[in-house]
Amino acid sequence: MLDTYAKLNGTTYCQQACNDCEGACPYGVPISDVLRTRMYATDYQDVEFAKDEYALLDVNASACLSCSGDPCRDACTHGLAIPDLCAPTHRMLA
Ligand code: SF4
Ligand code: SF4
């Protein structure tokens, strides 16, 4: 069952503990924290909690709205398309 879940969510699920993408964003977006708040909304279906947690971030993903995404595009060692996830997260939770 876990393998099935991993296959279904492997391209969107951020394993925050790895943090291999740290420092990839020149604008200081804390990618793993942003994706953690996304997980609260999309996986846990708790949008209000996700918004509360997103509001606590010192730096949010607003920069992603006008960024090409090139700096972080290949930064995830688990194959997540970071630019495609962070900007929508900001739109959803800001
Ligand atoms: S490298 Fe990928 S899986 Fe790891 S924290 Fe960053 S986005 Fe998440
Ligand atoms: S899309 Fe741009 S602003 Fe957003 S995390 Fe990636 S490099 Fe940073």
mmCIF file of N, CA and C and ligand atoms in Angstrom:
data_model
loop_
_atom_site.group_PDB
_atom_site.id
_atom_site.type_symbol
_atom_site.label_atom_id
_atom_site.label_comp_id
_atom_site.label_asym_id
_atom_site.label_seq_id
_atom_site.Cartn_x
_atom_site.Cartn_y
_atom_site.Cartn_z
ATOM 1 N N MET A 1 0.825 -1.190 0.000
ATOM 2 C CA MET A 1 0.000 0.000 0.000
ATOM 3 C C MET A 1 0.871 1.256 0.000
ATOM 4 N N LEU A 2 1.952 1.201 0.783
ATOM 5 C CA LEU A 2 2.842 2.362 0.818
ATOM 6 C C LEU A 2 3.514 2.587 -0.525
ATOM 7 N N ASP A 3 3.864 1.484 -1.193
ATOM 8 C CA ASP A 3 4.462 1.614 -2.520
ATOM 9 C C ASP A 3 3.487 2.271 -3.489
ATOM 10 N N THR A 4 2.214 1.854 -3.392
ATOM 11 C CA THR A 4 1.193 2.445 -4.261
ATOM 12 C C THR A 4 1.050 3.922 -3.989
ATOM 13 N N TYR A 5 1.015 4.276 -2.702
ATOM 14 C CA TYR A 5 0.894 5.693 -2.333
ATOM 15 C C TYR A 5 2.092 6.478 -2.858
ATOM 16 N N ALA A 6 3.266 5.879 -2.713
ATOM 17 C CA ALA A 6 4.475 6.571 -3.167
ATOM 18 C C ALA A 6 4.433 6.806 -4.665
ATOM 19 N N LYS A 7 3.925 5.798 -5.418
ATOM 20 C CA LYS A 7 3.851 5.964 -6.875
ATOM 21 C C LYS A 7 2.851 7.053 -7.254
ATOM 22 N N LEU A 8 1.748 7.116 -6.495
ATOM 23 C CA LEU A 8 0.723 8.113 -6.796
ATOM 24 C C LEU A 8 1.186 9.518 -6.445
ATOM 25 N N ASN A 9 1.967 9.650 -5.387
ATOM 26 C CA ASN A 9 2.315 10.970 -4.870
ATOM 27 C C ASN A 9 3.792 11.316 -5.031
ATOM 28 N N GLY A 10 4.539 10.438 -5.644
ATOM 29 C CA GLY A 10 5.978 10.612 -5.713
ATOM 30 C C GLY A 10 6.430 11.872 -6.410
ATOM 31 N N THR A 11 5.596 12.410 -7.311
ATOM 32 C CA THR A 11 6.013 13.605 -8.036
ATOM 33 C C THR A 11 5.512 14.884 -7.367
ATOM 34 N N THR A 12 4.773 14.759 -6.270
ATOM 35 C CA THR A 12 4.292 15.957 -5.591
ATOM 36 C C THR A 12 4.610 15.946 -4.108
ATOM 37 N N TYR A 13 5.022 14.804 -3.592
ATOM 38 C CA TYR A 13 5.231 14.704 -2.149
ATOM 39 C C TYR A 13 6.671 15.079 -1.793
ATOM 40 N N CYS A 14 6.806 16.105 -0.981
ATOM 41 C CA CYS A 14 8.121 16.576 -0.558
ATOM 42 C C CYS A 14 8.511 15.899 0.746
ATOM 43 N N GLN A 15 9.690 15.286 0.733
ATOM 44 C CA GLN A 15 10.209 14.678 1.960
ATOM 45 C C GLN A 15 11.056 15.731 2.673
ATOM 46 N N GLN A 16 10.377 16.593 3.425
ATOM 47 C CA GLN A 16 11.031 17.778 3.971
ATOM 48 C C GLN A 16 12.355 17.493 4.669
ATOM 49 N N ALA A 17 12.448 16.327 5.246
ATOM 50 C CA ALA A 17 13.638 16.031 6.036
ATOM 51 C C ALA A 17 14.908 16.037 5.197
ATOM 52 N N CYS A 18 14.777 15.807 3.912
ATOM 53 C CA CYS A 18 16.013 15.734 3.118
ATOM 54 C C CYS A 18 16.608 17.124 2.912
ATOM 55 N N ASN A 19 15.756 18.094 2.588
ATOM 56 C CA ASN A 19 16.169 19.485 2.424
ATOM 57 C C ASN A 19 17.344 19.657 1.461
ATOM 58 N N ASP A 20 17.458 18.767 0.486
ATOM 59 C CA ASP A 20 18.552 18.870 -0.480
ATOM 60 C C ASP A 20 18.455 20.128 -1.344
ATOM 61 N N CYS A 21 17.258 20.710 -1.401
ATOM 62 C CA CYS A 21 17.060 21.900 -2.230
ATOM 63 C C CYS A 21 17.400 23.190 -1.492
ATOM 64 N N GLU A 22 17.798 23.080 -0.243
ATOM 65 C CA GLU A 22 18.088 24.284 0.544
ATOM 66 C C GLU A 22 19.133 25.144 -0.174
ATOM 67 N N GLY A 23 18.845 26.412 -0.285
ATOM 68 C CA GLY A 23 19.775 27.333 -0.899
ATOM 69 C C GLY A 23 19.623 27.446 -2.404
ATOM 70 N N ALA A 24 18.740 26.656 -3.000
ATOM 71 C CA ALA A 24 18.588 26.690 -4.459
ATOM 72 C C ALA A 24 17.909 27.971 -4.931
ATOM 73 N N CYS A 25 17.102 28.563 -4.074
ATOM 74 C CA CYS A 25 16.355 29.748 -4.496
ATOM 75 C C CYS A 25 17.132 31.025 -4.200
ATOM 76 N N PRO A 26 17.410 31.809 -5.212
ATOM 77 C CA PRO A 26 18.150 33.054 -4.994
ATOM 78 C C PRO A 26 17.341 34.115 -4.248
ATOM 79 N N TYR A 27 16.048 33.872 -4.121
ATOM 80 C CA TYR A 27 15.187 34.826 -3.410
ATOM 81 C C TYR A 27 14.899 34.374 -1.980
ATOM 82 N N GLY A 28 15.538 33.306 -1.582
ATOM 83 C CA GLY A 28 15.411 32.853 -0.201
ATOM 84 C C GLY A 28 14.116 32.155 0.137
ATOM 85 N N VAL A 29 13.396 31.691 -0.871
ATOM 86 C CA VAL A 29 12.156 30.958 -0.594
ATOM 87 C C VAL A 29 12.512 29.640 0.112
ATOM 88 N N PRO A 30 11.917 29.403 1.278
ATOM 89 C CA PRO A 30 12.178 28.154 2.000
ATOM 90 C C PRO A 30 11.335 27.030 1.393
ATOM 91 N N ILE A 31 11.881 26.427 0.369
ATOM 92 C CA ILE A 31 11.103 25.512 -0.477
ATOM 93 C C ILE A 31 10.451 24.384 0.317
ATOM 94 N N SER A 32 11.201 23.745 1.174
ATOM 95 C CA SER A 32 10.622 22.597 1.893
ATOM 96 C C SER A 32 9.514 23.046 2.837
ATOM 97 N N ASP A 33 9.650 24.224 3.420
ATOM 98 C CA ASP A 33 8.586 24.724 4.302
ATOM 99 C C ASP A 33 7.337 25.081 3.499
ATOM 100 N N VAL A 34 7.549 25.674 2.343
ATOM 101 C CA VAL A 34 6.402 25.999 1.485
ATOM 102 C C VAL A 34 5.672 24.722 1.084
ATOM 103 N N LEU A 35 6.431 23.709 0.730
ATOM 104 C CA LEU A 35 5.802 22.457 0.304
ATOM 105 C C LEU A 35 5.180 21.711 1.479
ATOM 106 N N ARG A 36 5.693 21.956 2.667
ATOM 107 C CA ARG A 36 5.054 21.370 3.858
ATOM 108 C C ARG A 36 3.660 21.975 4.043
ATOM 109 N N THR A 37 3.547 23.275 3.891
ATOM 110 C CA THR A 37 2.230 23.888 4.040
ATOM 111 C C THR A 37 1.296 23.429 2.922
ATOM 112 N N ARG A 38 1.863 23.223 1.731
ATOM 113 C CA ARG A 38 1.054 22.689 0.624
ATOM 114 C C ARG A 38 0.498 21.318 0.989
ATOM 115 N N MET A 39 1.330 20.509 1.642
ATOM 116 C CA MET A 39 0.902 19.166 2.032
ATOM 117 C C MET A 39 -0.289 19.231 2.989
ATOM 118 N N TYR A 40 -0.274 20.185 3.911
ATOM 119 C CA TYR A 40 -1.400 20.312 4.840
ATOM 120 C C TYR A 40 -2.709 20.541 4.070
ATOM 121 N N ALA A 41 -2.606 21.349 3.027
ATOM 122 C CA ALA A 41 -3.812 21.692 2.270
ATOM 123 C C ALA A 41 -4.238 20.573 1.326
ATOM 124 N N THR A 42 -3.287 20.033 0.577
ATOM 125 C CA THR A 42 -3.655 19.108 -0.488
ATOM 126 C C THR A 42 -3.747 17.655 -0.025
ATOM 127 N N ASP A 43 -2.886 17.266 0.894
ATOM 128 C CA ASP A 43 -2.902 15.867 1.354
ATOM 129 C C ASP A 43 -3.763 15.696 2.604
ATOM 130 N N TYR A 44 -3.636 16.655 3.550
ATOM 131 C CA TYR A 44 -4.425 16.546 4.782
ATOM 132 C C TYR A 44 -5.805 17.195 4.633
ATOM 133 N N GLN A 45 -5.975 17.943 3.543
ATOM 134 C CA GLN A 45 -7.251 18.626 3.293
ATOM 135 C C GLN A 45 -7.616 19.611 4.400
ATOM 136 N N ASP A 46 -6.593 20.224 4.989
ATOM 137 C CA ASP A 46 -6.823 21.194 6.062
ATOM 138 C C ASP A 46 -6.293 22.555 5.603
ATOM 139 N N VAL A 47 -7.079 23.215 4.789
ATOM 140 C CA VAL A 47 -6.625 24.448 4.156
ATOM 141 C C VAL A 47 -6.430 25.567 5.183
ATOM 142 N N GLU A 48 -7.296 25.628 6.173
ATOM 143 C CA GLU A 48 -7.168 26.697 7.170
ATOM 144 C C GLU A 48 -5.872 26.554 7.954
ATOM 145 N N PHE A 49 -5.554 25.345 8.369
ATOM 146 C CA PHE A 49 -4.290 25.114 9.068
ATOM 147 C C PHE A 49 -3.120 25.439 8.149
ATOM 148 N N ALA A 50 -3.235 25.034 6.894
ATOM 149 C CA ALA A 50 -2.175 25.322 5.926
ATOM 150 C C ALA A 50 -1.963 26.830 5.786
ATOM 151 N N LYS A 51 -3.043 27.576 5.741
ATOM 152 C CA LYS A 51 -2.921 29.034 5.616
ATOM 153 C C LYS A 51 -2.278 29.631 6.861
ATOM 154 N N ASP A 52 -2.664 29.125 8.025
ATOM 155 C CA ASP A 52 -2.061 29.612 9.266
ATOM 156 C C ASP A 52 -0.557 29.353 9.275
ATOM 157 N N GLU A 53 -0.171 28.155 8.884
ATOM 158 C CA GLU A 53 1.248 27.799 8.873
ATOM 159 C C GLU A 53 1.999 28.606 7.803
ATOM 160 N N TYR A 54 1.349 28.807 6.664
ATOM 161 C CA TYR A 54 1.985 29.572 5.588
ATOM 162 C C TYR A 54 2.242 31.009 6.036
ATOM 163 N N ALA A 55 1.296 31.557 6.784
ATOM 164 C CA ALA A 55 1.435 32.941 7.253
ATOM 165 C C ALA A 55 2.579 33.089 8.243
ATOM 166 N N LEU A 56 3.004 32.007 8.852
ATOM 167 C CA LEU A 56 4.084 32.065 9.827
ATOM 168 C C LEU A 56 5.468 32.060 9.185
ATOM 169 N N LEU A 57 5.534 31.771 7.899
ATOM 170 C CA LEU A 57 6.847 31.704 7.245
ATOM 171 C C LEU A 57 7.483 33.088 7.180
ATOM 172 N N ASP A 58 8.753 33.170 7.515
ATOM 173 C CA ASP A 58 9.461 34.452 7.435
ATOM 174 C C ASP A 58 9.529 34.948 6.000
ATOM 175 N N VAL A 59 9.713 34.023 5.077
ATOM 176 C CA VAL A 59 9.723 34.338 3.641
ATOM 177 C C VAL A 59 8.732 33.384 2.980
ATOM 178 N N ASN A 60 7.818 33.928 2.209
ATOM 179 C CA ASN A 60 6.873 33.031 1.539
ATOM 180 C C ASN A 60 7.262 32.874 0.063
ATOM 181 N N ALA A 61 6.368 32.322 -0.707
ATOM 182 C CA ALA A 61 6.690 32.000 -2.091
ATOM 183 C C ALA A 61 6.168 33.040 -3.077
ATOM 184 N N SER A 62 5.990 34.258 -2.625
ATOM 185 C CA SER A 62 5.498 35.293 -3.543
ATOM 186 C C SER A 62 6.469 35.514 -4.704
ATOM 187 N N ALA A 63 7.753 35.336 -4.449
ATOM 188 C CA ALA A 63 8.743 35.531 -5.515
ATOM 189 C C ALA A 63 8.542 34.546 -6.655
ATOM 190 N N CYS A 64 7.935 33.417 -6.357
ATOM 191 C CA CYS A 64 7.735 32.387 -7.386
ATOM 192 C C CYS A 64 6.780 32.852 -8.484
ATOM 193 N N LEU A 65 5.936 33.819 -8.158
ATOM 194 C CA LEU A 65 4.935 34.259 -9.131
ATOM 195 C C LEU A 65 5.569 34.944 -10.335
ATOM 196 N N SER A 66 6.723 35.526 -10.132
ATOM 197 C CA SER A 66 7.366 36.250 -11.235
ATOM 198 C C SER A 66 8.736 35.675 -11.577
ATOM 199 N N CYS A 67 8.980 34.466 -11.145
ATOM 200 C CA CYS A 67 10.285 33.835 -11.380
ATOM 201 C C CYS A 67 10.173 32.839 -12.522
ATOM 202 N N SER A 68 11.247 32.703 -13.282
ATOM 203 C CA SER A 68 11.268 31.727 -14.381
ATOM 204 C C SER A 68 11.264 30.290 -13.865
ATOM 205 N N GLY A 69 11.704 30.130 -12.637
ATOM 206 C CA GLY A 69 11.796 28.786 -12.080
ATOM 207 C C GLY A 69 13.102 28.081 -12.419
ATOM 208 N N ASP A 70 13.929 28.718 -13.196
ATOM 209 C CA ASP A 70 15.174 28.058 -13.611
ATOM 210 C C ASP A 70 16.098 27.707 -12.440
ATOM 211 N N PRO A 71 16.239 28.586 -11.438
ATOM 212 C CA PRO A 71 17.213 28.269 -10.378
ATOM 213 C C PRO A 71 16.897 26.997 -9.593
ATOM 214 N N CYS A 72 15.623 26.710 -9.404
ATOM 215 C CA CYS A 72 15.277 25.557 -8.554
ATOM 216 C C CYS A 72 14.738 24.374 -9.339
ATOM 217 N N ARG A 73 14.686 24.523 -10.646
ATOM 218 C CA ARG A 73 13.994 23.505 -11.459
ATOM 219 C C ARG A 73 14.556 22.105 -11.253
ATOM 220 N N ASP A 74 15.854 21.999 -11.123
ATOM 221 C CA ASP A 74 16.479 20.672 -10.987
ATOM 222 C C ASP A 74 17.064 20.460 -9.594
ATOM 223 N N ALA A 75 16.576 21.245 -8.635
ATOM 224 C CA ALA A 75 17.185 21.195 -7.308
ATOM 225 C C ALA A 75 16.689 20.044 -6.443
ATOM 226 N N CYS A 76 15.550 19.490 -6.786
ATOM 227 C CA CYS A 76 14.998 18.409 -5.956
ATOM 228 C C CYS A 76 15.608 17.075 -6.346
ATOM 229 N N THR A 77 16.247 16.451 -5.380
ATOM 230 C CA THR A 77 16.878 15.156 -5.634
ATOM 231 C C THR A 77 15.855 14.027 -5.719
ATOM 232 N N HIS A 78 14.575 14.362 -5.467
ATOM 233 C CA HIS A 78 13.510 13.363 -5.559
ATOM 234 C C HIS A 78 12.596 13.636 -6.755
ATOM 235 N N GLY A 79 13.020 14.532 -7.611
ATOM 236 C CA GLY A 79 12.310 14.730 -8.869
ATOM 237 C C GLY A 79 11.090 15.617 -8.830
ATOM 238 N N LEU A 80 10.912 16.364 -7.740
ATOM 239 C CA LEU A 80 9.751 17.253 -7.687
ATOM 240 C C LEU A 80 9.989 18.476 -8.566
ATOM 241 N N ALA A 81 8.926 18.890 -9.260
ATOM 242 C CA ALA A 81 9.000 20.091 -10.088
ATOM 243 C C ALA A 81 8.710 21.297 -9.191
ATOM 244 N N ILE A 82 9.716 21.746 -8.500
ATOM 245 C CA ILE A 82 9.536 22.781 -7.473
ATOM 246 C C ILE A 82 8.823 24.030 -8.003
ATOM 247 N N PRO A 83 9.222 24.569 -9.157
ATOM 248 C CA PRO A 83 8.548 25.794 -9.621
ATOM 249 C C PRO A 83 7.061 25.594 -9.875
ATOM 250 N N ASP A 84 6.710 24.382 -10.292
ATOM 251 C CA ASP A 84 5.294 24.112 -10.599
ATOM 252 C C ASP A 84 4.461 23.933 -9.332
ATOM 253 N N LEU A 85 5.126 23.756 -8.193
ATOM 254 C CA LEU A 85 4.414 23.537 -6.937
ATOM 255 C C LEU A 85 4.385 24.778 -6.062
ATOM 256 N N CYS A 86 5.471 25.544 -6.087
ATOM 257 C CA CYS A 86 5.570 26.672 -5.140
ATOM 258 C C CYS A 86 4.650 27.836 -5.509
ATOM 259 N N ALA A 87 4.626 28.225 -6.763
ATOM 260 C CA ALA A 87 3.772 29.360 -7.142
ATOM 261 C C ALA A 87 2.291 29.065 -6.868
ATOM 262 N N PRO A 88 1.794 27.897 -7.269
ATOM 263 C CA PRO A 88 0.397 27.587 -6.945
ATOM 264 C C PRO A 88 0.141 27.524 -5.441
ATOM 265 N N THR A 89 1.138 27.122 -4.684
ATOM 266 C CA THR A 89 0.969 27.098 -3.229
ATOM 267 C C THR A 89 0.763 28.506 -2.702
ATOM 268 N N HIS A 90 1.523 29.450 -3.221
ATOM 269 C CA HIS A 90 1.342 30.838 -2.784
ATOM 270 C C HIS A 90 -0.054 31.332 -3.150
ATOM 271 N N ARG A 91 -0.472 31.041 -4.362
ATOM 272 C CA ARG A 91 -1.816 31.483 -4.772
ATOM 273 C C ARG A 91 -2.895 30.870 -3.892
ATOM 274 N N MET A 92 -2.675 29.661 -3.471
ATOM 275 C CA MET A 92 -3.691 28.950 -2.681
ATOM 276 C C MET A 92 -3.719 29.407 -1.232
ATOM 277 N N LEU A 93 -2.548 29.737 -0.671
ATOM 278 C CA LEU A 93 -2.478 29.928 0.785
ATOM 279 C C LEU A 93 -2.226 31.363 1.234
ATOM 280 N N ALA A 94 -1.834 32.237 0.333
ATOM 281 C CA ALA A 94 -1.524 33.614 0.750
ATOM 282 C C ALA A 94 -2.820 34.383 1.029
HETATM 283 S S1 SF4 B 1 14.925 18.246 -2.287
HETATM 284 FE FE1 SF4 B 1 12.813 17.769 -2.943
HETATM 285 S S2 SF4 B 1 12.030 16.296 -1.441
HETATM 286 FE FE2 SF4 B 1 13.873 17.270 -0.565
HETATM 287 S S3 SF4 B 1 13.106 18.992 0.664
HETATM 288 FE FE3 SF4 B 1 13.571 19.778 -1.389
HETATM 289 S S4 SF4 B 1 11.657 19.645 -2.569
HETATM 290 FE FE4 SF4 B 1 11.451 18.351 -0.751
HETATM 291 S S1 SF4 B 2 10.410 29.320 -8.588
HETATM 292 FE FE1 SF4 B 2 12.012 30.927 -8.399
HETATM 293 S S2 SF4 B 2 11.411 32.091 -6.582
HETATM 294 FE FE2 SF4 B 2 10.319 30.123 -6.496
HETATM 295 S S3 SF4 B 2 11.604 28.749 -5.263
HETATM 296 FE FE3 SF4 B 2 12.155 28.449 -7.424
HETATM 297 S S4 SF4 B 2 13.895 29.846 -7.775
HETATM 298 FE FE4 SF4 B 2 12.854 30.509 -5.890
#
